[in-house]
Amino acid sequence: MKCIAAVEVDLDESPIGTRSRAASDLRGKPVVARTMEQLCKSRRIDHLFVLCPPQQTDRCERLIPDELRRRVTVRARRVEAAPFRTLVRVARKWSLDGWRGGIGGICSMDEYTRSEELALLAHAESTDALLCASPCGPLIDPVLVDTMIDHSERTIDESRITFAQAPPGLVGTVYSTDILIEMAQKHSPPGMVLSYKPDMPMMDLAHKSCCYTAPASVRHAGGRLIVDTDRAMRTVDAYLATGMPIEAETVGRWLIERADGEIPDLPLEVEIELTTGDQLANTILRPRGAAVGKRGPIDLSLIEKIAAELGAVDDSLVVLGGFGEPLLHPQFDDIVRILRDNGVYGIAVRSNCLALCEKRIDALITHQVDILAAALDAWTPELYRTVNGEDRLDEAINNVRQLTGKRGERRSVAPLVVPEMTKSVDTLGEMDHFFDGWVRETGWANFVGYSHYSHRREDRCVVNMAPPSRRACRRMGSRATVLADGRFLVCDQDFDGAHAAGSLTDASIRDLWHGDRLQGARCSHRDGSFDAMPLCTACEEWHRP
């Protein structure tokens, strides 16, 4: 089987919307040159093609290491940006560290797969298969690449895509030429091939022959190894500094060990409560109303402070939610504008959608909020009334449809609408209908686990999902919550703010994130002591990312 490889390079911008680091220096070599060196070590790849914008061909030629020039060809790409590029960019923002998990089934292979361009290349080169990889994956393992191509050749009659469950950048994806042509004709990303479709149910392809079973340390590792964000650059640089071999299992074990103790300079995700006002103050699914107390509306000066600090990191994520309805903030439009103007990478809004009026819809689209998590929680009015104490499901759904209609009129991908249901003993019976129904209408839906908030609320969980052995809380190393009065929480289960780490009114996010209160809690957890604060003892959410 003849197999070529292709990497698509843009020296200005990455496919996920960050600045390109393809030509950036990484320990003495350009990132893309390191990637080329790794791919050219493969025994199964006949030739490597670098596809780039026509105006960048000369610059890309100069990045090829001299010893690889007979094995690497630079070609100007012939196809403009694929129609699904913006969808992929928006859908992947909250799952960059994993190979899958994007909204609508979008996965890491979609980021660097321009199917129309690859189909033209594969046809012109009369190749049987093509390996597509990121140009900024300097830790790609050529041995694993060869193993995947061998696997693809053995299973070619039953699978036309070969992928592996691995951290993004550690492997590539092998496509048969005919599947590339088919995807090009349909203008669809590969994730759509793998995603769940309620009207065509089938076994998850991760359990079929098209998924090569990588070693356990590779499958269980998380972390972005595609150098297109500040965090990913630091991760890859840290690995190269160890001097360990670029070998998939070794990299996987290192990522797993690093995840237990690595605290980033700033939290990856910050949830901001804008107000505790809520039209569904008596819902039984989450803390609201009297249980929370009155806070806010948050002052714009705090939003400006948060936005300026997070905007300095190119993959920071913000969720507008907390323990109230964010759309009720009188200056909501200004808030999303400030976040965007400061360069915050990802913005999501979690809303019950009852205040989703024309003005708010305009703000969501104009400022390109990425995700609207629509907390609908029910498929029928009867269940909605049971869990929320109000008969307003039709109102919320109509508002969602107003948004999707306006989004279509303005030819905007964002915001992606993700209807959410809290999984509880009350909602369990409608979960299937909810998920399938909304996947058909909006492309995706989501379930969030019910929390009893360390047994301060009635336990309505279907089953305790926590693993049998307690470990350090995962959230304290990646996520933070800011209340509407500026308090910065140690734990997002602290809905009344009784155990805050401090306040953003007189400190920065960085200071509080690395301050004594949070660091002390992290150290306590790492030492196996889970009484860092009263909430930790009875918590059953510590395992959730």
Coordinates of C-alpha atoms in Angstrom, one line a residue:
M1 CA 0.0 0.0 0.0
K2 CA 1.4 3.4 -1.0
C3 CA 1.0 6.0 1.7
I4 CA 2.0 9.7 1.6
A5 CA 1.8 12.2 4.3
A6 CA 0.6 15.8 4.3
V7 CA 0.8 18.7 6.8
E8 CA -1.1 21.9 6.1
V9 CA 1.0 25.0 7.1
D10 CA -0.2 28.5 7.6
L11 CA 2.6 30.7 9.0
D12 CA 0.2 33.4 10.1
E13 CA -2.8 31.7 11.9
S14 CA -3.5 28.2 13.2
P15 CA -6.7 26.3 12.4
I16 CA -8.0 26.9 15.9
G17 CA -7.6 30.7 15.6
T18 CA -4.4 31.3 17.5
R19 CA -1.3 32.7 16.0
S20 CA 0.8 30.2 14.1
R21 CA 3.9 28.9 15.7
A22 CA 5.0 26.7 12.8
A23 CA 8.1 28.9 12.2
S24 CA 8.7 29.6 15.9
D25 CA 11.9 28.5 17.5
L26 CA 11.7 25.4 19.7
R27 CA 15.0 24.6 21.3
G28 CA 17.0 25.7 18.3
K29 CA 14.8 24.5 15.5
P30 CA 11.5 25.8 13.9
V31 CA 8.5 23.8 15.2
V32 CA 7.5 22.6 11.7
A33 CA 11.1 21.5 10.9
R34 CA 11.0 19.3 14.0
T35 CA 7.7 17.8 12.8
M36 CA 9.1 17.1 9.4
E37 CA 12.1 15.3 10.9
Q38 CA 9.8 13.1 12.9
L39 CA 7.6 12.2 10.0
C40 CA 10.5 11.5 7.7
K41 CA 11.7 8.9 10.2
S42 CA 8.7 6.8 9.2
R43 CA 9.4 3.7 7.1
R44 CA 5.9 3.6 5.6
I45 CA 5.6 7.2 4.4
D46 CA 6.7 7.5 0.8
H47 CA 6.8 11.3 0.7
L48 CA 5.8 14.3 2.8
F49 CA 3.9 17.2 1.3
V50 CA 3.7 20.6 3.0
L51 CA 0.6 22.4 1.8
C52 CA 0.5 26.2 2.4
P53 CA -1.0 29.4 1.1
P54 CA 0.5 30.4 -2.3
Q55 CA 2.1 33.5 -0.9
Q56 CA 4.0 31.5 1.8
T57 CA 5.7 28.8 -0.4
D58 CA 9.1 30.5 -0.4
R59 CA 9.0 30.9 3.4
C60 CA 8.0 27.3 3.9
E61 CA 10.7 26.1 1.5
R62 CA 13.3 27.8 3.7
L63 CA 12.0 25.9 6.8
I64 CA 12.8 22.4 5.3
P65 CA 16.0 21.0 6.9
D66 CA 18.6 20.5 4.1
E67 CA 18.9 16.7 4.8
L68 CA 15.1 16.3 4.1
R69 CA 14.7 18.1 0.8
R70 CA 14.5 15.0 -1.3
R71 CA 11.7 13.6 0.9
V72 CA 9.7 16.9 1.4
T73 CA 7.8 18.9 -1.2
V74 CA 6.1 22.3 -0.6
R75 CA 2.9 22.9 -2.6
A76 CA 0.6 25.9 -2.7
R77 CA -2.8 24.8 -1.6
R78 CA -5.6 25.1 -4.2
V79 CA -8.7 25.1 -2.1
E80 CA -9.9 28.0 0.0
A81 CA -10.9 27.5 3.6
A82 CA -13.3 24.6 4.0
P83 CA -16.9 25.7 4.9
F84 CA -16.7 23.7 8.2
R85 CA -13.5 25.5 9.4
T86 CA -15.3 28.0 11.5
L87 CA -17.5 25.3 13.0
V88 CA -14.4 23.2 14.0
R89 CA -12.7 26.2 15.5
V90 CA -15.7 27.1 17.7
A91 CA -16.6 23.5 18.6
R92 CA -13.1 22.5 19.7
K93 CA -12.3 25.3 22.1
W94 CA -13.4 23.5 25.3
S95 CA -11.7 20.2 24.3
L96 CA -8.2 21.1 22.9
D97 CA -6.4 18.7 25.3
G98 CA -8.3 15.6 24.1
W99 CA -8.6 13.8 20.8
R100 CA -12.4 14.0 20.9
G101 CA -15.0 15.8 22.9
G102 CA -15.9 18.7 20.7
I103 CA -19.5 19.8 20.2
G104 CA -21.3 17.8 17.5
G105 CA -18.6 15.1 17.6
I106 CA -15.9 17.4 16.3
C107 CA -12.5 16.0 17.2
S108 CA -8.8 16.8 16.9
M109 CA -8.4 15.3 13.5
D110 CA -10.9 17.9 12.1
E111 CA -8.6 20.8 13.0
Y112 CA -5.9 20.0 10.5
T113 CA -7.8 18.0 7.9
R114 CA -8.8 20.0 4.8
S115 CA -10.5 17.1 3.0
E116 CA -10.9 18.9 -0.4
E117 CA -7.2 19.7 -0.6
L118 CA -6.1 16.3 0.6
A119 CA -8.4 14.6 -1.9
L120 CA -6.8 16.5 -4.8
L121 CA -3.3 15.6 -3.5
A122 CA -4.1 11.9 -3.0
H123 CA -5.7 11.6 -6.4
A124 CA -2.8 13.5 -8.1
E125 CA -0.2 11.2 -6.4
S126 CA -2.1 8.0 -7.1
T127 CA -1.7 7.0 -3.5
D128 CA -3.8 4.4 -1.7
A129 CA -3.7 6.2 1.6
L130 CA -2.7 9.5 3.1
L131 CA -1.5 10.3 6.6
C132 CA -2.6 13.8 7.8
A133 CA -0.9 15.4 10.7
S134 CA -0.5 18.8 12.3
P135 CA 2.6 20.7 11.1
C136 CA 3.1 21.7 14.7
G137 CA 3.4 18.3 16.2
P138 CA 7.1 17.9 17.0
L139 CA 6.4 14.9 19.4
I140 CA 4.7 12.8 16.7
D141 CA 6.0 9.3 17.1
P142 CA 7.1 7.8 13.7
V143 CA 7.0 4.2 15.1
L144 CA 3.3 4.6 16.1
V145 CA 2.7 6.3 12.7
D146 CA 4.1 3.2 11.0
T147 CA 2.1 0.9 13.2
M148 CA -1.1 2.7 12.4
I149 CA -0.4 2.6 8.6
D150 CA 0.3 -1.2 8.9
H151 CA -3.0 -1.5 10.8
S152 CA -4.8 0.5 8.1
E153 CA -3.4 -1.8 5.4
R154 CA -4.6 -4.9 7.2
T155 CA -8.1 -3.5 7.8
I156 CA -8.6 -1.6 4.6
D157 CA -11.6 -3.7 3.5
E158 CA -13.6 -2.7 6.6
S159 CA -12.2 0.7 7.6
R160 CA -11.2 3.7 5.5
I161 CA -10.1 5.9 8.3
T162 CA -7.6 4.8 10.9
F163 CA -7.2 6.9 14.1
A164 CA -6.0 6.3 17.6
Q165 CA -7.1 7.5 21.0
A166 CA -4.1 9.7 21.8
P167 CA -3.3 13.3 22.9
P168 CA -3.5 15.6 19.9
G169 CA -0.2 15.9 18.1
L170 CA 1.2 12.5 19.2
V171 CA -0.2 10.6 16.1
G172 CA -1.8 11.4 12.8
T173 CA -4.8 10.0 11.0
V174 CA -4.7 7.7 8.0
Y175 CA -7.3 8.1 5.3
S176 CA -7.9 6.0 2.2
T177 CA -8.1 8.1 -1.0
D178 CA -11.7 7.1 -1.6
I179 CA -12.9 8.4 1.8
L180 CA -11.1 11.7 1.3
I181 CA -12.9 12.1 -2.0
E182 CA -16.2 11.2 -0.4
M183 CA -15.6 13.7 2.4
A184 CA -14.6 16.4 -0.1
Q185 CA -17.8 15.9 -2.1
K186 CA -19.9 16.2 1.1
H187 CA -17.8 19.1 2.5
S188 CA -17.8 17.3 5.8
P189 CA -15.0 17.0 8.5
P190 CA -14.0 13.5 9.6
G191 CA -15.5 14.0 13.0
M192 CA -18.9 13.9 11.4
V193 CA -18.2 10.4 10.1
L194 CA -17.4 9.3 13.7
S195 CA -20.1 11.2 15.5
Y196 CA -23.4 9.9 17.0
K197 CA -26.5 10.2 14.7
P198 CA -29.8 9.3 16.4
D199 CA -31.4 8.3 13.1
M200 CA -28.4 6.0 12.1
P201 CA -27.3 4.5 15.4
M202 CA -24.2 2.3 15.3
M203 CA -21.4 1.1 17.5
D204 CA -18.9 3.8 18.5
L205 CA -16.1 3.6 15.9
A206 CA -13.7 3.8 18.8
H207 CA -14.6 0.2 19.4
K208 CA -14.2 -0.9 15.8
S209 CA -11.2 -1.8 13.6
C210 CA -10.7 1.8 12.3
C211 CA -9.5 2.7 15.8
Y212 CA -6.0 1.4 16.4
T213 CA -5.7 0.4 20.0
A214 CA -2.7 2.4 21.3
P215 CA -0.9 1.5 24.5
A216 CA -2.7 2.3 27.8
S217 CA -0.4 5.2 28.7
V218 CA -1.3 6.8 25.4
R219 CA -5.0 6.3 25.6
H220 CA -5.2 7.6 29.2
A221 CA -3.0 10.6 28.7
G222 CA -4.4 14.1 28.2
G223 CA -2.7 17.2 27.0
R224 CA -2.2 19.2 23.8
L225 CA 1.0 18.4 22.0
I226 CA 0.1 20.5 18.9
V227 CA 2.1 23.7 19.4
D228 CA -0.5 26.3 18.6
T229 CA -1.2 27.7 22.0
D230 CA 0.9 29.2 24.8
R231 CA 0.2 26.2 27.1
A232 CA 1.0 23.6 24.4
M233 CA 4.3 25.3 23.6
R234 CA 5.2 25.1 27.3
T235 CA 4.2 21.5 27.5
V236 CA 6.2 20.4 24.5
D237 CA 9.2 22.5 25.5
A238 CA 9.1 20.9 29.0
Y239 CA 9.1 17.4 27.6
L240 CA 12.0 18.2 25.2
A241 CA 13.9 19.6 28.2
T242 CA 13.8 16.2 29.9
G243 CA 15.9 14.6 27.2
M244 CA 13.6 11.6 27.1
P245 CA 13.0 9.9 23.7
I246 CA 10.1 11.0 21.5
E247 CA 8.2 7.8 21.9
A248 CA 4.5 7.6 22.4
E249 CA 4.3 5.5 25.6
T250 CA 7.0 7.5 27.3
V251 CA 5.3 10.8 26.4
G252 CA 2.0 9.4 27.6
R253 CA 3.4 8.4 31.0
W254 CA 5.0 11.8 31.4
L255 CA 1.7 13.6 30.6
I256 CA -0.1 11.5 33.2
E257 CA 2.5 12.1 35.9
R258 CA 2.7 15.8 35.1
A259 CA -1.1 16.2 35.3
D260 CA -1.0 15.4 39.0
G261 CA 1.2 18.2 40.0
E262 CA 1.3 20.8 37.3
I263 CA -0.5 24.0 38.1
P264 CA -0.7 26.4 35.2
D265 CA 0.2 30.1 35.5
L266 CA -3.5 31.0 35.2
P267 CA -6.6 28.7 35.3
L268 CA -7.6 27.4 31.9
E269 CA -11.3 28.2 32.6
V270 CA -12.9 30.8 34.7
E271 CA -16.6 30.8 35.5
I272 CA -18.0 34.3 36.2
E273 CA -21.2 34.8 38.1
L274 CA -22.9 38.0 36.8
T275 CA -25.8 38.0 39.2
T276 CA -27.7 35.7 41.5
G277 CA -31.0 36.8 40.1
D278 CA -32.9 34.0 38.4
Q279 CA -36.4 33.4 37.0
L280 CA -36.3 29.8 38.3
A281 CA -35.3 30.6 41.9
N282 CA -37.1 27.5 43.2
T283 CA -35.6 24.9 40.9
I284 CA -34.6 21.7 42.6
L285 CA -31.7 20.9 40.2
R286 CA -29.2 23.6 41.2
P287 CA -28.6 26.2 44.0
R288 CA -30.6 29.3 43.3
G289 CA -32.6 32.0 45.1
A290 CA -32.7 31.9 48.9
A291 CA -30.1 29.1 49.0
V292 CA -27.5 31.4 47.3
G293 CA -28.5 34.8 48.6
K294 CA -28.3 38.1 46.7
R295 CA -25.0 39.0 44.9
G296 CA -24.4 41.4 42.0
P297 CA -24.9 42.5 39.4
I298 CA -21.1 42.3 39.0
D299 CA -19.3 45.6 38.4
L300 CA -17.9 46.2 34.9
S301 CA -14.5 47.1 36.4
L302 CA -14.2 43.5 37.6
I303 CA -15.0 42.2 34.2
E304 CA -12.4 44.5 32.6
K305 CA -9.8 43.3 35.2
I306 CA -10.5 39.6 34.5
A307 CA -10.6 40.1 30.7
A308 CA -7.3 41.9 30.6
E309 CA -5.5 39.2 32.6
L310 CA -7.1 36.2 30.8
G311 CA -6.8 37.8 27.4
A312 CA -3.0 37.8 27.7
V313 CA -3.1 33.9 27.4
D314 CA -4.2 32.8 24.0
D315 CA -6.4 29.8 25.0
S316 CA -8.2 31.1 28.1
L317 CA -11.9 30.2 28.5
V318 CA -14.7 32.1 30.2
V319 CA -18.1 30.8 31.2
L320 CA -20.7 33.3 32.2
G321 CA -22.9 31.5 34.6
G322 CA -22.4 30.9 38.3
F323 CA -25.4 30.7 40.6
G324 CA -27.8 32.9 38.7
E325 CA -29.0 33.9 35.3
P326 CA -26.3 35.8 33.4
L327 CA -28.7 37.3 30.8
L328 CA -30.4 39.3 33.6
H329 CA -27.3 41.5 34.1
P330 CA -28.3 44.9 32.8
Q331 CA -25.0 45.3 31.0
F332 CA -24.6 41.8 29.6
D333 CA -23.9 43.2 26.1
D334 CA -21.0 45.3 27.4
I335 CA -19.6 42.3 29.3
V336 CA -19.3 40.1 26.2
R337 CA -17.9 43.0 24.2
I338 CA -15.2 43.6 26.9
L339 CA -14.2 39.9 26.9
R340 CA -13.9 39.8 23.1
D341 CA -12.1 43.2 22.9
N342 CA -9.5 41.9 25.3
G343 CA -8.8 38.7 23.3
V344 CA -10.4 36.1 25.6
Y345 CA -10.2 32.9 23.4
G346 CA -13.4 31.1 24.3
I347 CA -16.7 32.5 25.7
A348 CA -19.7 30.4 26.8
V349 CA -22.9 31.5 28.4
R350 CA -25.0 29.1 30.6
S351 CA -28.6 30.3 30.6
N352 CA -32.1 29.1 31.2
C353 CA -32.9 31.1 28.0
L354 CA -36.0 32.9 29.5
A355 CA -34.3 36.3 29.0
L356 CA -33.1 35.5 25.5
C357 CA -34.7 38.6 23.9
E358 CA -33.8 40.2 20.6
K359 CA -31.2 42.5 22.2
R360 CA -29.4 39.6 23.9
I361 CA -29.5 37.5 20.7
D362 CA -27.9 40.3 18.8
A363 CA -25.1 40.6 21.5
L364 CA -24.4 36.9 21.3
I365 CA -24.1 36.9 17.6
T366 CA -22.3 40.3 17.2
H367 CA -19.6 39.5 19.7
Q368 CA -19.4 35.8 18.6
V369 CA -20.0 34.1 21.9
D370 CA -18.9 30.6 21.1
I371 CA -21.5 28.5 23.1
L372 CA -24.9 29.0 24.6
A373 CA -25.4 26.2 27.0
A374 CA -29.2 26.2 27.2
A375 CA -30.2 24.7 30.6
L376 CA -33.6 23.4 29.6
D377 CA -33.5 20.2 31.8
A378 CA -36.7 18.6 30.4
W379 CA -38.2 17.3 27.2
T380 CA -41.8 17.8 28.3
P381 CA -43.6 20.7 30.0
E382 CA -44.7 18.3 32.8
L383 CA -41.1 17.5 33.8
Y384 CA -40.0 21.1 33.5
R385 CA -42.7 22.2 35.9
T386 CA -41.8 19.4 38.3
V387 CA -38.1 20.4 38.5
N388 CA -38.4 24.1 38.1
G389 CA -41.7 25.0 39.7
E390 CA -42.7 27.0 36.6
D391 CA -44.5 26.2 33.3
R392 CA -42.1 28.0 30.9
L393 CA -40.5 25.3 28.8
D394 CA -42.2 26.4 25.6
E395 CA -41.1 30.0 26.2
A396 CA -37.5 28.9 26.6
I397 CA -37.6 26.7 23.5
N398 CA -39.1 29.4 21.4
N399 CA -36.3 31.8 22.5
V400 CA -33.7 29.2 21.5
R401 CA -35.3 28.9 18.1
Q402 CA -35.4 32.6 17.7
L403 CA -31.6 32.6 18.2
T404 CA -30.9 29.8 15.8
G405 CA -33.1 31.6 13.2
K406 CA -31.3 34.9 13.6
R407 CA -28.0 33.1 13.5
G408 CA -28.9 31.6 10.2
E409 CA -30.1 34.9 8.8
R410 CA -26.7 36.5 9.6
R411 CA -24.8 33.4 8.3
S412 CA -23.0 33.0 11.6
V413 CA -21.8 29.7 13.1
A414 CA -21.6 31.1 16.6
P415 CA -23.0 30.8 19.1
L416 CA -23.4 27.0 18.9
V417 CA -26.5 26.1 20.9
V418 CA -26.0 23.1 23.3
P419 CA -29.2 22.2 25.2
E420 CA -28.4 20.8 28.6
M421 CA -30.1 18.5 31.0
T422 CA -29.1 17.9 34.6
K423 CA -29.0 14.1 35.1
S424 CA -31.0 13.3 38.3
V425 CA -33.5 10.9 39.6
D426 CA -36.2 13.3 38.4
T427 CA -34.9 13.7 34.8
L428 CA -33.6 10.2 34.1
G429 CA -36.8 9.1 32.2
E430 CA -36.5 11.8 29.5
M431 CA -32.8 11.7 28.9
D432 CA -33.0 9.7 25.6
H433 CA -35.7 11.8 24.1
F434 CA -33.9 15.0 25.2
F435 CA -30.6 14.0 23.7
D436 CA -31.8 12.6 20.4
G437 CA -34.4 15.3 19.9
W438 CA -31.9 18.2 20.4
V439 CA -29.2 16.5 18.4
R440 CA -31.6 16.4 15.5
E441 CA -32.4 20.1 15.9
T442 CA -29.3 21.8 17.1
G443 CA -26.6 19.3 16.3
W444 CA -25.7 18.4 19.9
A445 CA -26.9 18.2 23.5
N446 CA -25.2 17.7 26.9
F447 CA -25.8 16.1 30.3
V448 CA -24.4 17.5 33.4
G449 CA -24.2 15.6 36.6
Y450 CA -26.5 16.6 39.6
S451 CA -24.5 17.7 42.6
H452 CA -25.6 17.7 46.2
Y453 CA -22.8 20.2 47.0
S454 CA -21.2 18.2 49.7
H455 CA -24.6 17.1 51.0
R456 CA -25.8 20.7 51.6
R457 CA -28.6 19.9 49.2
E458 CA -30.9 16.9 48.9
D459 CA -29.2 14.1 47.1
R460 CA -31.0 13.6 43.8
C461 CA -28.1 11.8 42.0
V462 CA -28.9 8.7 40.0
V463 CA -25.7 7.0 41.2
N464 CA -22.5 8.2 42.8
M465 CA -20.0 8.4 39.8
A466 CA -16.9 9.1 41.9
P467 CA -14.2 6.4 41.6
P468 CA -13.6 4.1 44.6
S469 CA -10.3 5.6 45.5
R470 CA -10.2 9.2 46.4
R471 CA -7.5 11.4 44.7
A472 CA -6.7 15.1 44.5
C473 CA -9.4 17.3 43.1
R474 CA -8.9 17.8 39.4
R475 CA -10.7 21.1 39.3
M476 CA -8.4 22.9 41.6
G477 CA -5.7 22.7 39.0
S478 CA -7.6 24.0 36.0
R479 CA -10.8 25.9 36.9
A480 CA -11.8 28.9 39.0
T481 CA -15.1 30.6 39.9
V482 CA -15.6 34.3 40.5
L483 CA -18.8 35.3 42.3
A484 CA -20.7 38.5 41.4
D485 CA -19.3 40.3 44.4
G486 CA -15.7 39.6 43.3
R487 CA -14.9 36.7 45.7
F488 CA -12.6 34.1 44.1
L489 CA -13.5 30.6 45.2
V490 CA -11.3 27.7 46.2
C491 CA -14.1 25.3 45.0
D492 CA -17.0 25.7 42.6
Q493 CA -19.2 23.8 45.1
D494 CA -19.0 26.7 47.4
F495 CA -22.3 28.4 46.3
D496 CA -22.5 30.8 49.2
G497 CA -18.8 31.8 49.1
A498 CA -18.1 30.8 52.6
H499 CA -14.6 29.5 51.8
A500 CA -13.3 32.0 49.2
A501 CA -9.6 32.4 48.6
G502 CA -9.9 36.1 48.5
S503 CA -11.4 38.9 46.3
L504 CA -10.5 40.2 42.9
T505 CA -11.4 43.7 44.2
D506 CA -7.9 43.8 45.8
A507 CA -5.9 41.0 44.1
S508 CA -5.2 39.6 40.7
I509 CA -6.3 36.2 39.4
R510 CA -2.7 35.0 39.3
D511 CA -2.2 36.1 43.0
L512 CA -5.2 34.3 44.2
W513 CA -4.7 31.2 42.0
H514 CA -1.3 30.7 43.5
G515 CA -2.1 32.1 46.9
D516 CA -1.8 30.4 50.2
R517 CA -5.5 29.3 50.4
L518 CA -5.6 27.5 47.1
Q519 CA -2.0 26.2 47.3
G520 CA -2.7 24.9 50.8
A521 CA -5.8 23.0 49.6
R522 CA -3.9 21.5 46.6
C523 CA -1.0 20.4 48.8
S524 CA -3.4 18.8 51.3
H525 CA -5.1 16.9 48.6
R526 CA -1.9 15.7 47.1
D527 CA -0.8 14.4 50.6
G528 CA -4.1 12.4 50.8
S529 CA -5.7 14.7 53.3
F530 CA -9.2 15.7 52.1
D531 CA -10.2 18.0 54.9
A532 CA -8.5 21.1 53.4
M533 CA -11.8 22.8 54.0
P534 CA -15.2 21.6 55.2
L535 CA -16.7 21.0 51.7
C536 CA -13.9 18.6 50.7
T537 CA -14.8 15.9 53.2
A538 CA -18.3 15.1 51.7
C539 CA -17.6 16.1 48.1
E540 CA -18.3 13.6 45.3
E541 CA -17.4 15.9 42.4
W542 CA -13.6 15.8 42.9
H543 CA -13.0 13.5 39.9
R544 CA -14.8 15.7 37.3
P545 CA -12.6 17.7 34.9

